[in-house]
XYZ file of C-alpha atoms in Angstrom:
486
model
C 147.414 139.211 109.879
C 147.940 143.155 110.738
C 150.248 145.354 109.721
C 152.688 144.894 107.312
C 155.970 146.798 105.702
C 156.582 148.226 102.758
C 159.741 145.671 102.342
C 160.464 143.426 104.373
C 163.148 143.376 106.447
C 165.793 140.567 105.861
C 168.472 140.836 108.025
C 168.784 137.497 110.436
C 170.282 137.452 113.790
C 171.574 133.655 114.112
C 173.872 132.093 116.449
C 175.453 128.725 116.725
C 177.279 126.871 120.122
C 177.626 123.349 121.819
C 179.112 121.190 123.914
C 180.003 117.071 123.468
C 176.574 116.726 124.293
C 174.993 118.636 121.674
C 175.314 121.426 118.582
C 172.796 124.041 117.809
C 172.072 126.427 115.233
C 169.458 128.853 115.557
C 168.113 132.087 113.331
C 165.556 134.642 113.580
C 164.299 137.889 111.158
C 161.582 140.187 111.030
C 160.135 139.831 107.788
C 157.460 141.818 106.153
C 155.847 142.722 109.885
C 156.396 146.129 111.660
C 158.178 145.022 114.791
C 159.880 141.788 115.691
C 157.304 139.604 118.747
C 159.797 136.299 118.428
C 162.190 135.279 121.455
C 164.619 131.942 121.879
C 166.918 130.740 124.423
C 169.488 127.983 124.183
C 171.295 127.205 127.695
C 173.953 124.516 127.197
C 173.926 124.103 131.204
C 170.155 124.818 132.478
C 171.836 124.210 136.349
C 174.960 126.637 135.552
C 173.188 129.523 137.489
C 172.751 127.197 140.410
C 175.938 124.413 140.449
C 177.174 123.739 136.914
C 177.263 120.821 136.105
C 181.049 119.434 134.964
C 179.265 115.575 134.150
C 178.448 115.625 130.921
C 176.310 112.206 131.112
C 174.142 114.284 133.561
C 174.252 117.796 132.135
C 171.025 119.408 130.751
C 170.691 122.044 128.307
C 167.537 124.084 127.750
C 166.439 125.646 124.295
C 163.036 127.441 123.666
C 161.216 128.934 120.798
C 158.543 132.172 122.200
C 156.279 133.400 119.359
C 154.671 136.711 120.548
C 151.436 138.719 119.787
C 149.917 141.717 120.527
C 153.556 143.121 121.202
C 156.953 141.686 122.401
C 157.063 142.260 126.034
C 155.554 138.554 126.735
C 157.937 137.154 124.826
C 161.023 138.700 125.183
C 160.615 138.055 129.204
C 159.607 134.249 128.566
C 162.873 133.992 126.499
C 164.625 135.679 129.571
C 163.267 133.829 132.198
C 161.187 130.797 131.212
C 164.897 128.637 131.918
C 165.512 129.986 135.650
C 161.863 129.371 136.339
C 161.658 125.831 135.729
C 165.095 124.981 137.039
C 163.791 126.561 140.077
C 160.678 124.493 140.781
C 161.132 122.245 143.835
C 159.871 119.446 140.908
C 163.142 119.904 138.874
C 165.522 119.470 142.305
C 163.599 116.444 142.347
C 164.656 115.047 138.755
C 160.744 115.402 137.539
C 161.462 117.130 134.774
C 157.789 116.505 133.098
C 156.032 118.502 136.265
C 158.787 121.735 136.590
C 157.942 122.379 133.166
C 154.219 122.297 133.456
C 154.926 124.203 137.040
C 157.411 126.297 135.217
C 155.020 127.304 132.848
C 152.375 128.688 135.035
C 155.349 130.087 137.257
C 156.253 132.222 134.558
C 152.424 133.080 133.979
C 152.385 133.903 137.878
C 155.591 135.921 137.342
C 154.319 138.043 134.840
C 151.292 139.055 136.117
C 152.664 139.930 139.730
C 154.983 142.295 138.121
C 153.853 146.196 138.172
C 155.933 146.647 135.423
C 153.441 144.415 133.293
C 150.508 145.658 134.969
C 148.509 146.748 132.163
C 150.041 144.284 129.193
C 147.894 142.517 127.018
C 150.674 140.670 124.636
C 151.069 137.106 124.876
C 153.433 134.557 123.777
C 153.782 131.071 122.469
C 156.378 128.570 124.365
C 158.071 125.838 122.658
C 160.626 124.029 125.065
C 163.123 121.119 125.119
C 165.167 119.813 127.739
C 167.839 117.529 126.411
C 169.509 115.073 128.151
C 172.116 112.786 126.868
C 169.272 109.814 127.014
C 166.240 111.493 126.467
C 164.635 114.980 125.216
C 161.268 116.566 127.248
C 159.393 118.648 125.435
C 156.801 121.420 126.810
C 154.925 123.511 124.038
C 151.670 125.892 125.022
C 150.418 127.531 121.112
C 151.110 126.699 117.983
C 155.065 127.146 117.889
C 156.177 123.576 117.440
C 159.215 121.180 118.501
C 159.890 117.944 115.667
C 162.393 114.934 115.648
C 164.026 114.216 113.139
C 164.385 110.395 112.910
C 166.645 109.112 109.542
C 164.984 111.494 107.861
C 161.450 111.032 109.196
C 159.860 113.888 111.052
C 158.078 112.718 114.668
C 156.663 115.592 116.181
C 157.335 115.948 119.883
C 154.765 118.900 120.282
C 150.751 119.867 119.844
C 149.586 122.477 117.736
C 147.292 124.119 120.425
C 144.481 125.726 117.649
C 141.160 127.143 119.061
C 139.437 124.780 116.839
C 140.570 121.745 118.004
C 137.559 119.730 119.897
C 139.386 119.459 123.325
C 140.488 122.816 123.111
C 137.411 124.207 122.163
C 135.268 122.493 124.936
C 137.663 123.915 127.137
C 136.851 128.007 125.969
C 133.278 127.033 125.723
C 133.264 125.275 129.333
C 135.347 129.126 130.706
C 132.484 131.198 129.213
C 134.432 131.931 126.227
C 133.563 130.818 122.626
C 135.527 130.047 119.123
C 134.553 131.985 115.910
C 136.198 131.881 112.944
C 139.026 129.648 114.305
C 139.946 132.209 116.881
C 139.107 132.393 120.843
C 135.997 134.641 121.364
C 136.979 136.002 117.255
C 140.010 137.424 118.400
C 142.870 134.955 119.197
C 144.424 132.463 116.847
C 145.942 130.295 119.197
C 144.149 128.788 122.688
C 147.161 128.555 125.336
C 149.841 131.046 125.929
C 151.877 132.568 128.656
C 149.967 136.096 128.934
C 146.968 137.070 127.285
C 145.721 137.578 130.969
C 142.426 139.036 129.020
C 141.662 135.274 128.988
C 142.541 134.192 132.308
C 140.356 136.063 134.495
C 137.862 133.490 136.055
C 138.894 133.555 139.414
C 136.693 130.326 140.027
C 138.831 128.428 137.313
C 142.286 126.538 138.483
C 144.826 128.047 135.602
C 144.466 125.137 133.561
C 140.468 125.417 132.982
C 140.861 129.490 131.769
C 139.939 130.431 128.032
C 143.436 130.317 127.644
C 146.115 128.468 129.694
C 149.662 128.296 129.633
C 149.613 125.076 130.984
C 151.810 123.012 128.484
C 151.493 119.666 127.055
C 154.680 117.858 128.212
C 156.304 114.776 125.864
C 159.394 112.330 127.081
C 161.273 110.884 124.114
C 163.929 108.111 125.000
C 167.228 108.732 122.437
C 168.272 106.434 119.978
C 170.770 105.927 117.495
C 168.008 106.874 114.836
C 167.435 110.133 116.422
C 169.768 112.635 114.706
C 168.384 116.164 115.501
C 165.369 118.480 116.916
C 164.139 121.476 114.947
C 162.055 123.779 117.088
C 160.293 126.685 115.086
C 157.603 129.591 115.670
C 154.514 129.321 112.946
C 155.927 131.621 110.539
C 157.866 128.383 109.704
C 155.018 125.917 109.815
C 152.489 127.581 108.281
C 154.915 128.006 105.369
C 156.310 124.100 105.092
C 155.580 120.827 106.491
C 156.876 119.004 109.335
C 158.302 116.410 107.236
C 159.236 119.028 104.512
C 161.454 120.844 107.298
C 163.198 117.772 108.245
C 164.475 116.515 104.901
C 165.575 120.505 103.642
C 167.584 120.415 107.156
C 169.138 116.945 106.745
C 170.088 118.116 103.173
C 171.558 120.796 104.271
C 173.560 118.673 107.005
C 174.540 116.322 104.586
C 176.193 119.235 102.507
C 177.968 120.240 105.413
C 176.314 123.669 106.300
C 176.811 125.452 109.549
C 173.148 124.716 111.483
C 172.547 128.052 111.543
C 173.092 128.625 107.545
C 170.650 126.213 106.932
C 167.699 127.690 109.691
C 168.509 131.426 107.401
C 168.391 129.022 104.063
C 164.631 127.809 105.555
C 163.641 131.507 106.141
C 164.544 132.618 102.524
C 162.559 130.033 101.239
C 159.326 131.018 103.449
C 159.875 134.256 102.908
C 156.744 135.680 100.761
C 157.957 137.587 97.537
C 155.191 140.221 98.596
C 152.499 140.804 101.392
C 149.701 139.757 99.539
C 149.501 136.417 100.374
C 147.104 136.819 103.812
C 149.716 135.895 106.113
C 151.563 133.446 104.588
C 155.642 134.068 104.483
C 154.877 137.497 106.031
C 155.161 136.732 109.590
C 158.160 137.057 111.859
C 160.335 133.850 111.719
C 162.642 131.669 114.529
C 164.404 128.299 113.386
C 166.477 126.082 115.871
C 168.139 123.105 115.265
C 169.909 120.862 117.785
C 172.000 118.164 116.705
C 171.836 115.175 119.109
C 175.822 113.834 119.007
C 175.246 110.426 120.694
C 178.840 110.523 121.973
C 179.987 112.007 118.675
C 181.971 114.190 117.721
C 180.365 117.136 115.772
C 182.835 115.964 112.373
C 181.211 112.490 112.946
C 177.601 113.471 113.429
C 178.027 115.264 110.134
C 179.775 112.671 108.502
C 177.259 109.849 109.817
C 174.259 112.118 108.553
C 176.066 112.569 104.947
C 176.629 108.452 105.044
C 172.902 107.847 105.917
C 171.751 110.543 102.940
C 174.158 108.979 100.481
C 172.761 105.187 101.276
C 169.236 106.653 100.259
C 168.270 106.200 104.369
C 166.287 109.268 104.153
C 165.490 111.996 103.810
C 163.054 111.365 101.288
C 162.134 108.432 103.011
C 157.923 108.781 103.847
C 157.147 110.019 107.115
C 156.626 106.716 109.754
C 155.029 108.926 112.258
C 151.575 109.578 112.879
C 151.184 113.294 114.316
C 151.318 113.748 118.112
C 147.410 112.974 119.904
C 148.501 115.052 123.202
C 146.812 113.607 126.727
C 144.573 115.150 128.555
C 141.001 116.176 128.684
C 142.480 119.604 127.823
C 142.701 118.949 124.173
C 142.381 115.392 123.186
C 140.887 115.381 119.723
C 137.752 113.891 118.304
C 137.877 109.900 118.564
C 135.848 109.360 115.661
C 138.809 110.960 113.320
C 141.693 110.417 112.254
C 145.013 111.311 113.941
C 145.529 114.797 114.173
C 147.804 116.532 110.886
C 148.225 119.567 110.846
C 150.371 119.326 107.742
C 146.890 117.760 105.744
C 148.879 114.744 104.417
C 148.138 111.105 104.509
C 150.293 108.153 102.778
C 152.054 110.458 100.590
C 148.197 111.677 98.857
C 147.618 115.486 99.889
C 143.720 115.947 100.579
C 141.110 119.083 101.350
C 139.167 119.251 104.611
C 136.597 117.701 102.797
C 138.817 114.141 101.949
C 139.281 114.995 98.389
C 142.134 114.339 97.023
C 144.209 117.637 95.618
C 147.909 117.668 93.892
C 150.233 120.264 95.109
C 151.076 121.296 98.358
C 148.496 122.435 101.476
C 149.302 124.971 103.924
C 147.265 124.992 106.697
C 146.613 128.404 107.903
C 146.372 129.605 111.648
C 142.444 130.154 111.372
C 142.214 126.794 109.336
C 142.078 128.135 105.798
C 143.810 125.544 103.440
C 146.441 127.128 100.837
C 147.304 125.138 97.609
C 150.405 125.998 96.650
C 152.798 124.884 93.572
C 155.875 124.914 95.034
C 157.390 120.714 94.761
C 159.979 119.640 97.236
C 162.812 120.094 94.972
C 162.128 123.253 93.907
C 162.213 124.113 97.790
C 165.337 122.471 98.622
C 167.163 123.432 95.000
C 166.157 126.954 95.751
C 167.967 127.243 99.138
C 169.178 130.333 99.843
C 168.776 132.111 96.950
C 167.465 134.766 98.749
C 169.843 135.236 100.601
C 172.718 137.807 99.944
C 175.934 138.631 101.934
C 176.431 137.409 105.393
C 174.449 137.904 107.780
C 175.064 139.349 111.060
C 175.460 137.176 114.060
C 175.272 138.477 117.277
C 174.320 137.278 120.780
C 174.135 138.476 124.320
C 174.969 136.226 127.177
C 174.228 136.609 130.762
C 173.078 134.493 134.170
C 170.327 135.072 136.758
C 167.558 133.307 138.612
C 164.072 134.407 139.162
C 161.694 133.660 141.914
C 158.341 133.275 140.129
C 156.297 133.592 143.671
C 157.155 137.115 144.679
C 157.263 140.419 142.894
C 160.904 141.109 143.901
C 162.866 139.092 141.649
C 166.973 138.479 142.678
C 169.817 137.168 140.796
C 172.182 137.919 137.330
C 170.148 139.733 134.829
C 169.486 137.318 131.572
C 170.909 139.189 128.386
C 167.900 140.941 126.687
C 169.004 141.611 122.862
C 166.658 143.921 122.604
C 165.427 145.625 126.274
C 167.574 145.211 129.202
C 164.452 146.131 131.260
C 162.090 143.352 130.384
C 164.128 140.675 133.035
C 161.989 140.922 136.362
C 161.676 144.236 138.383
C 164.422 144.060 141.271
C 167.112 141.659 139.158
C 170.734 142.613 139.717
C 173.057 142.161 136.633
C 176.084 139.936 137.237
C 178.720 138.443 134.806
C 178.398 135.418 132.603
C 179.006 131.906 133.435
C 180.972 129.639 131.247
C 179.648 125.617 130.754
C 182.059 123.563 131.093
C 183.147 121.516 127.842
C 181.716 123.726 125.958
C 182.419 125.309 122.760
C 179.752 127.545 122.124
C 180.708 129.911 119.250
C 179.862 133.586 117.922
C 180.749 136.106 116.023
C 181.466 138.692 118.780
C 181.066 135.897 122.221
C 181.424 132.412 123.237
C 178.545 131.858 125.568
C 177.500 129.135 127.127
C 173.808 130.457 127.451
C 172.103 132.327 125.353
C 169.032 133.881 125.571
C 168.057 136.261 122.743
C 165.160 138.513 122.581
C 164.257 140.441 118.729
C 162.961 144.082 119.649
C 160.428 145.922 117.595
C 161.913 147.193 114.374
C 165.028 146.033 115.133
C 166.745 144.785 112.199
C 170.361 143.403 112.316
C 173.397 145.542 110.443
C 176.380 146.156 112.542
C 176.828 144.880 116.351
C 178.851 144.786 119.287
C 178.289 142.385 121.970
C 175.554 143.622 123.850
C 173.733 144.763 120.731
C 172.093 142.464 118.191
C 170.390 145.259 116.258
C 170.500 148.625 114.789
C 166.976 150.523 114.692
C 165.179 150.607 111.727
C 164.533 154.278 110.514
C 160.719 154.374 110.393
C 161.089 156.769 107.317
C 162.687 153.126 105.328
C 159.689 151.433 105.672
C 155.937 152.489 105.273
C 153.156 150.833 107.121
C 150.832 149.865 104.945
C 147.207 147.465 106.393
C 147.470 143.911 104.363
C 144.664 141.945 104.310
């Protein structure tokens, strides 16, 4: 898993907002690894930087989880940028919100690589995306960062771990001259598409979508109902540490006890927190949790108080899962017929079992290069242990800004997007304007009241004190030593 610290470092940098449409919550931390890769953006109106929209039956927001590797620089401009990019495909002036994503995507791919400033980088990112709508959510997700419904208490996942391993994955590599060892493209990557990694992307005979790795995304539409009460989107360092349906009922308790959203995302980061770095990767990596609560014209008071109702009836969230595990289309990745819908979370009618169909007690964590963990943690000891870990408050900062990004030429124009971390990682040429407030809403902070947001973790940053354009004192590289784990 690389590197790891001495201690890790604990500090979270969370942020909460909304509008009538919908709350969120959201919380990230470094953890035992040297330098923080992740990125997120939440954008309560994804048209503000064009025509904001005042119609809130028609208004979109935007919120994306970007799990780096190999260094930050991917990720921290996908969580600047990724937003404008879409929103600027001729697809998405068209209402097809499915195709500017999948353009928006490889836009952003495009926009990287025709950047000098990005000339020689080899880091790459993850991209989990939702667009929410008052009627329906779309989802876009290239890697293994993932986006999951919560329905009454029943997770439905909305996204496709993208794993090297995976059949239609793999006979993509193998069919790009690449090859899967160990779980990992050509033994060296964990994950098979991501925006960057251009390492992987250099057969100039191959459309984007046929290279080793791709960025092209797996796109999912999901109508709104009544049942639907909120979307948690999270970076691995989450899901290699819990469940799908293990994250949904520890957030829905933690609604139904009334907890700020973001509270409960730095309660879920305690808990996957690893007491030391000795694990091989698990609870050591860098963490992101989002939540967004889908209101269904109510009021946030009433979304809680319906939740609380539904928990109290016994309507969840222990309630068993109803949802078989997302089977993305696609040549790209479709799975082996002759098996069984994909899990990533190993479970099947409540009986945990092995790769081998055994049946095992405790719980398995799937690993990132397929190794199976059994661990002894139960669900109640996870939720009763909440927080524990947690001491003080927590800082909670966030940097707003607007601009717009033309992912066809190297001379990028518009507002600057807020960069918690480096200012210089928006596109060469950007000029840096003031912020634009969404109408009706109510985003809050504890230094700001944006309506977008899009916040970027530096390396070794770790949050202390703040101001409004800073989320995060350095870390004195004396506090920590660097020690190789495993």
């Amino acid at each position: 898993m690389g590197q790891t610290l001495s201690e890790p470092v604990v500090e979270k940098t969370s942020s909460e907002g909304g509008d009538d449409c919908v709350i969120y919550g959201v919380s990230a931390m470094q953890g035992w690894r040297i330098s923080m890769e992740d990125a997120h953006s939440t954008v309560l109106d994804l048209e503000a930087h064009i025509k904001p929209q005042s119609d809130a039956n028609k208004r979109m927001s935007f919120f994306g989880v970007f799990d780096g590797h190999g260094g930050e620089k991917v990720a921290l401009f996908a969580g600047d940028n990724v937003h404008r990019i879409v929103s600027s495909q001729e697809a998405f002036r068209k209402g097809d919100l499915e195709l500017a994503l999948k353009n928006g995507f490889l836009a952003t791919d495009r926009a990287i690589l025709e950047d000098p400033k990005y000339e020689e980088e080899v880091s790459g990112c993850t991209a989990s995306c939702a667009i929410v709508r008052r009627d329906k959510v779309i989802v876009a997700n290239a890697g293994d960062s993932r986006t999951v419904l919560g329905v009454k208490g029943r997770a439905k996942p909305l996204s496709f771990d993208h794993k090297p391993q995976n059949e239609g994955e793999k006979a993509r590599i193998c069919a790009a001259g690449g090859f899967v060892d160990y779980g990992r493209v050509n033994g060296n990557l964990a994950l098979s598409r991501a925006l960057g990694d251009f390492e992987f992307k250099k057969s100039a005979d191959l459309s984007p979508e046929q290279q080793i790795v791709t960025a092209y995304p797996d796109v999912t539409t999901h109508e709104i109902s009544e049942d639907d009460e909120f979307l948690v989107l999270a970076c691995d360092g989450i899901w290699d540490c819990q469940s799908s349906q293990a994250v949904i009922e520890f957030v829905r308790r933690g609604i139904a006890a009334k907890q700020e959203l973001h509270r409960i995302c730095e309660n879920m980061m305690d808990n996957c927190l690893a007491s030391n770095s000795e694990t091989g990767g698990v609870g050591c990596d860098n963490m992101t949790m989002m939540i967004v609560g889908l209101l269904n014209g109510k009021t946030k008071e009433q979304w809680y108080d319906m939740i609380a109702e539904r928990v109290a009836k016994g309507d969840g969230p222990c309630a068993p899962p109803e949802y078989a595990e997302f089977r993305g289309p696609g040549i790209h990745h479709s799975l082996d017929d002759t098996t069984d819908d994909y899990d990533p979370d190993m479970t099947s009618s409540g009986i945990t079992r092995g790769l081998a169909g055994f049946a095992r007690s405790g719980r398995i964590i799937l690993l990132g290069d397929g190794t199976e963990v059994l661990t002894d943690m139960n669900e109640e000891e996870m939720f009763d242990n909440a927080g524990i870990q947690s001491s003080g408050q927590h800082p909670r900062v966030e940097d707003v800004s607007e601009d717009s990004v033309d992912p066809h030429s190297t001379g990028k124009e518009g507002n600057a997007n807020e960069n918690t971390a480096n200012g210089d990682n928006a596109p060469a040429g950007e000029a840096k304007d003031a912020d634009t407030t969404t109408p009706s809403s109510n985003s809050t902070e504890t230094k700001s009241s944006p309506s977008t947001t899009s916040t970027s973790e530096n390396a070794n940053a770790q949050s202390t004190a703040s101001s409004d354009k800073e989320t995060a004192a350095s870390t004195s590289s004396d506090s920590n030593k660097v020690k190789e784990s495993s």
